Every structure is written in C-alpha cells, then in structure tokens.
Amino acid sequence: MITNRDANHVLALQVGDSADSPPEIHTDVAVEECIEIVAKADEATAAKMRTTEARFAEIEKLVGDPDKVVEFYELQAAGARRDEVLTRKLQNIPHEEQQKLVDAWHLVGDVGSMICYHGYSWSGRGVFFTGTWPNFNWFPYDCNDAASSVKAWGPNVLCEHSWYRGRRFYAIGTYQEFRDLRDFGFDNLASSYAPVA
C-alpha cells in the first residue's frame, strides 16, 4: 500500500551495472511512477520498492500508538549502533577512500546504504546509514534537515519528514554521488532514511 501519492518526488535511476553511468533524473513524480520507471529497468528492485512502501504504510499505522513507537525506536537504536561505528571509521578519510571502504563492506551484503554530508561536494560531517531510521533528530544521527550532498550504494530513499513522510528522493543504482542536493530541491530537507530492501 502506498501512502504518499503526491507527485513531487525525485528518482535518480542508474541504469546498468557501471558505477560510472550517470543516473537518469526524474523530478516531480509520484511514488507509483517511480516504481513503474524502475520496473522497466529492474523488476526486482521495483519489487523491493513496493515492499519498502508497504513497510512505510505499516510504520505510519504504528505512529498513532506511542508504546509501539518506543518499541520501534528501541529496535532501530540497536541497529544504529552499527552505523555509529561505521560513521566513525569513515571520518577524516578522503571521500575517494570512503567509497572504497564502503564498497568493501558491500561485498558481504546487498542492502543499500548512504552517507549524508552536511556540506556540498561531500564536505562537513558525514553520517552513514544502513538501516531504516525514522527520525534524524534521534541519537546517534542528530542530522535533521542537514544533508546537502550524498553518496549512495544500492537502492535507497531519503524522506523529507520524519516517519517517511513528505517528498522522497530515491537513489536507485549501484553507486551514485550527488554533490549538491539543491539540484533536486532536496537540500537540508531529509528527516528519515530507508534502504530499499
């Protein structure tokens, strides 16, 4: 079930297996349109997008129950510890070396991951995400409305508001770099993240 039917999302779709291929950029599209476009290139990823959207719908139902929200947060916080350790490993190394290190981590799994940087051209604080995170204000990420550039491995989605609401920026591909999210109207807007899995 798709809960966000607005036609104001961004899809960056990398076609082919080469990390050197520039992504096709689609703006002001509905979630269903994003999935249809991806399905033409890769039905398996489109199926994962549908599953991710169904997960968002279930999470949206939980938000009304504070006890369920706390349980969800506790489970997510356990996974966030991994991202916190990996973020520390990525600090203070050149962005080219960051790419190599994350590529090596991806040899053991195919889930998406993303680094959100506070500055343009991958400058400033970088925060590494591998697991679903519903609110960037929460520890350990504390990076709400701060992403100005990103690097993405595999299929990912950034959401404008917490709990996966608002506009979405889909980064679907092998490896993509976006040095300036202003190009997509997504600068300093991201408030939640999920790998497309």
CSV table of C-alpha atoms in Angstrom, one decimal:
chain,number,residue,atom,x,y,z
A,1,MET,CA,0.0,0.0,0.0
A,2,ILE,CA,1.4,3.4,-1.0
A,3,THR,CA,0.5,6.1,1.5
A,4,ASN,CA,2.2,9.1,-0.2
A,5,ARG,CA,0.5,9.7,-3.5
A,6,ASP,CA,1.9,13.3,-4.2
A,7,ALA,CA,3.7,13.8,-7.4
A,8,ASN,CA,6.7,15.7,-6.1
A,9,HIS,CA,9.3,13.1,-5.5
A,10,VAL,CA,12.8,12.7,-7.1
A,11,LEU,CA,14.1,9.5,-8.7
A,12,ALA,CA,17.8,9.1,-9.6
A,13,LEU,CA,18.0,5.9,-11.5
A,14,GLN,CA,21.3,4.5,-12.6
A,15,VAL,CA,20.8,2.1,-15.5
A,16,GLY,CA,23.4,-0.7,-15.9
A,17,ASP,CA,25.9,-2.1,-13.6
A,18,SER,CA,28.6,0.5,-14.1
A,19,ALA,CA,29.2,3.0,-11.3
A,20,ASP,CA,30.4,5.4,-14.0
A,21,SER,CA,27.0,5.6,-15.7
A,22,PRO,CA,25.3,8.9,-14.9
A,23,PRO,CA,21.8,8.4,-13.4
A,24,GLU,CA,18.6,9.3,-15.2
A,25,ILE,CA,16.9,12.1,-13.1
A,26,HIS,CA,13.1,12.2,-12.8
A,27,THR,CA,11.6,15.0,-10.8
A,28,ASP,CA,8.1,15.8,-9.7
A,29,VAL,CA,6.9,12.2,-10.0
A,30,ALA,CA,4.5,10.1,-7.8
A,31,VAL,CA,5.8,7.1,-5.9
A,32,GLU,CA,3.9,4.8,-8.2
A,33,GLU,CA,5.5,6.4,-11.2
A,34,CYS,CA,9.0,6.0,-9.6
A,35,ILE,CA,8.3,2.3,-9.2
A,36,GLU,CA,7.0,1.9,-12.7
A,37,ILE,CA,10.1,3.7,-14.1
A,38,VAL,CA,12.4,1.4,-12.1
A,39,ALA,CA,10.4,-1.7,-13.1
A,40,LYS,CA,11.2,-1.0,-16.7
A,41,ALA,CA,14.9,-1.3,-15.8
A,42,ASP,CA,14.9,-3.8,-13.0
A,43,GLU,CA,11.7,-5.5,-11.8
A,44,ALA,CA,13.5,-7.0,-8.7
A,45,THR,CA,14.4,-3.5,-7.4
A,46,ALA,CA,10.8,-2.3,-8.2
A,47,ALA,CA,9.5,-5.2,-6.1
A,48,LYS,CA,11.8,-4.1,-3.2
A,49,MET,CA,10.5,-0.6,-3.6
A,50,ARG,CA,6.9,-1.9,-3.3
A,51,THR,CA,7.9,-3.8,-0.1
A,52,THR,CA,9.6,-0.7,1.3
A,53,GLU,CA,6.5,1.4,0.6
A,54,ALA,CA,4.4,-1.3,2.3
A,55,ARG,CA,6.7,-1.1,5.3
A,56,PHE,CA,6.3,2.7,5.4
A,57,ALA,CA,2.5,2.2,5.4
A,58,GLU,CA,2.7,-0.2,8.4
A,59,ILE,CA,5.0,2.2,10.2
A,60,GLU,CA,2.6,5.0,9.6
A,61,LYS,CA,-0.1,2.9,11.4
A,62,LEU,CA,2.3,2.5,14.4
A,63,VAL,CA,2.9,6.2,14.8
A,64,GLY,CA,-0.5,6.6,16.4
A,65,ASP,CA,0.4,4.3,19.3
A,66,PRO,CA,3.2,5.8,21.5
A,67,ASP,CA,4.1,2.5,23.0
A,68,LYS,CA,4.7,0.9,19.6
A,69,VAL,CA,6.8,3.9,18.6
A,70,VAL,CA,9.0,3.4,21.6
A,71,GLU,CA,9.4,-0.3,20.8
A,72,PHE,CA,10.2,0.5,17.2
A,73,TYR,CA,12.8,3.1,18.4
A,74,GLU,CA,14.5,0.6,20.7
A,75,LEU,CA,14.8,-1.9,17.9
A,76,GLN,CA,16.1,0.7,15.4
A,77,ALA,CA,18.6,2.1,18.0
A,78,ALA,CA,20.2,-1.4,18.3
A,79,GLY,CA,20.9,-1.3,14.6
A,80,ALA,CA,22.0,2.3,14.8
A,81,ARG,CA,25.0,1.3,16.9
A,82,ARG,CA,26.4,-0.4,13.8
A,83,ASP,CA,26.0,2.8,11.7
A,84,GLU,CA,27.6,4.9,14.5
A,85,VAL,CA,30.7,2.6,14.5
A,86,LEU,CA,30.9,2.8,10.7
A,87,THR,CA,30.5,6.6,10.7
A,88,ARG,CA,33.5,6.9,13.0
A,89,LYS,CA,35.6,4.7,10.6
A,90,LEU,CA,34.7,7.0,7.7
A,91,GLN,CA,35.6,10.2,9.5
A,92,ASN,CA,38.8,12.0,8.5
A,93,ILE,CA,39.5,9.9,5.4
A,94,PRO,CA,39.2,11.4,1.8
A,95,HIS,CA,35.9,10.8,0.1
A,96,GLU,CA,37.6,8.5,-2.5
A,97,GLU,CA,38.8,6.3,0.3
A,98,GLN,CA,35.3,6.3,1.9
A,99,GLN,CA,33.9,4.9,-1.4
A,100,LYS,CA,36.5,2.1,-1.4
A,101,LEU,CA,35.8,1.2,2.2
A,102,VAL,CA,32.0,1.1,1.8
A,103,ASP,CA,32.4,-0.9,-1.4
A,104,ALA,CA,34.3,-3.5,0.6
A,105,TRP,CA,31.6,-3.6,3.2
A,106,HIS,CA,29.1,-4.2,0.5
A,107,LEU,CA,30.9,-7.4,-0.6
A,108,VAL,CA,29.1,-9.1,2.2
A,109,GLY,CA,25.6,-7.8,1.6
A,110,ASP,CA,23.4,-6.1,-1.0
A,111,VAL,CA,21.3,-3.8,1.2
A,112,GLY,CA,21.5,-0.1,0.3
A,113,SER,CA,23.5,2.4,2.3
A,114,MET,CA,24.0,6.1,2.1
A,115,ILE,CA,26.3,8.8,3.5
A,116,CYS,CA,24.6,12.2,4.1
A,117,TYR,CA,27.0,15.1,4.3
A,118,HIS,CA,26.2,18.4,5.9
A,119,GLY,CA,28.2,20.3,3.2
A,120,TYR,CA,28.2,20.4,-0.5
A,121,SER,CA,30.7,18.2,-2.5
A,122,TRP,CA,30.9,15.7,0.4
A,123,SER,CA,32.2,18.1,2.9
A,124,GLY,CA,31.4,18.6,6.5
A,125,ARG,CA,30.1,16.0,8.8
A,126,GLY,CA,29.2,12.7,7.1
A,127,VAL,CA,26.6,10.4,8.6
A,128,PHE,CA,26.5,6.7,7.4
A,129,PHE,CA,23.1,4.9,7.2
A,130,THR,CA,22.5,1.2,6.5
A,131,GLY,CA,19.3,0.6,8.4
A,132,THR,CA,15.9,2.2,8.4
A,133,TRP,CA,15.9,5.4,10.5
A,134,PRO,CA,12.6,7.2,11.1
A,135,ASN,CA,13.8,10.5,12.7
A,136,PHE,CA,17.1,12.2,12.1
A,137,ASN,CA,16.7,14.2,15.3
A,138,TRP,CA,17.2,11.0,17.3
A,139,PHE,CA,20.6,9.9,18.6
A,140,PRO,CA,23.0,8.8,17.3
A,141,TYR,CA,22.4,10.5,14.0
A,142,ASP,CA,21.2,14.0,15.0
A,143,CYS,CA,21.3,15.3,11.4
A,144,ASN,CA,17.8,16.5,10.7
A,145,ASP,CA,17.4,18.8,7.7
A,146,ALA,CA,21.2,18.9,7.3
A,147,ALA,CA,22.0,16.8,4.2
A,148,SER,CA,23.5,18.9,1.4
A,149,SER,CA,25.3,16.1,-0.6
A,150,VAL,CA,25.1,12.3,-0.6
A,151,LYS,CA,26.8,9.1,-1.7
A,152,ALA,CA,24.6,6.1,-2.2
A,153,TRP,CA,25.3,2.4,-2.6
A,154,GLY,CA,22.5,0.3,-3.9
A,155,PRO,CA,18.8,1.4,-3.7
A,156,ASN,CA,17.9,4.0,-1.1
A,157,VAL,CA,15.3,6.5,-0.2
A,158,LEU,CA,15.5,9.8,1.8
A,159,CYS,CA,12.3,11.3,3.0
A,160,GLU,CA,11.6,14.9,3.6
A,161,HIS,CA,9.9,14.4,7.0
A,162,SER,CA,10.3,12.0,9.9
A,163,TRP,CA,8.5,8.7,9.8
A,164,TYR,CA,9.0,8.5,6.0
A,165,ARG,CA,6.5,11.3,5.2
A,166,GLY,CA,6.7,14.1,2.7
A,167,ARG,CA,8.7,14.2,-0.6
A,168,ARG,CA,11.1,11.3,-1.4
A,169,PHE,CA,14.5,11.3,-3.0
A,170,TYR,CA,15.1,7.8,-4.4
A,171,ALA,CA,18.7,6.9,-5.3
A,172,ILE,CA,18.4,3.6,-7.2
A,173,GLY,CA,21.7,2.3,-8.6
A,174,THR,CA,25.0,0.6,-8.0
A,175,TYR,CA,26.9,3.6,-6.7
A,176,GLN,CA,25.9,7.3,-7.1
A,177,GLU,CA,27.3,10.6,-5.9
A,178,PHE,CA,25.2,13.8,-5.6
A,179,ARG,CA,27.4,16.7,-4.8
A,180,ASP,CA,24.6,19.3,-4.4
A,181,LEU,CA,21.1,18.3,-3.3
A,182,ARG,CA,19.9,21.9,-4.3
A,183,ASP,CA,19.9,20.5,-7.9
A,184,PHE,CA,16.9,18.4,-6.8
A,185,GLY,CA,15.2,20.8,-4.4
A,186,PHE,CA,16.3,18.4,-1.5
A,187,ASP,CA,19.0,20.4,0.2
A,188,ASN,CA,18.7,20.5,4.0
A,189,LEU,CA,15.3,18.7,3.9
A,190,ALA,CA,16.0,15.0,4.7
A,191,SER,CA,14.5,13.8,8.0
A,192,SER,CA,14.3,10.0,7.6
A,193,TYR,CA,16.0,7.2,5.6
A,194,ALA,CA,15.5,3.7,4.5
A,195,PRO,CA,17.4,1.2,2.3
A,196,VAL,CA,15.1,-0.2,-0.4
A,197,ALA,CA,15.1,-3.8,0.6
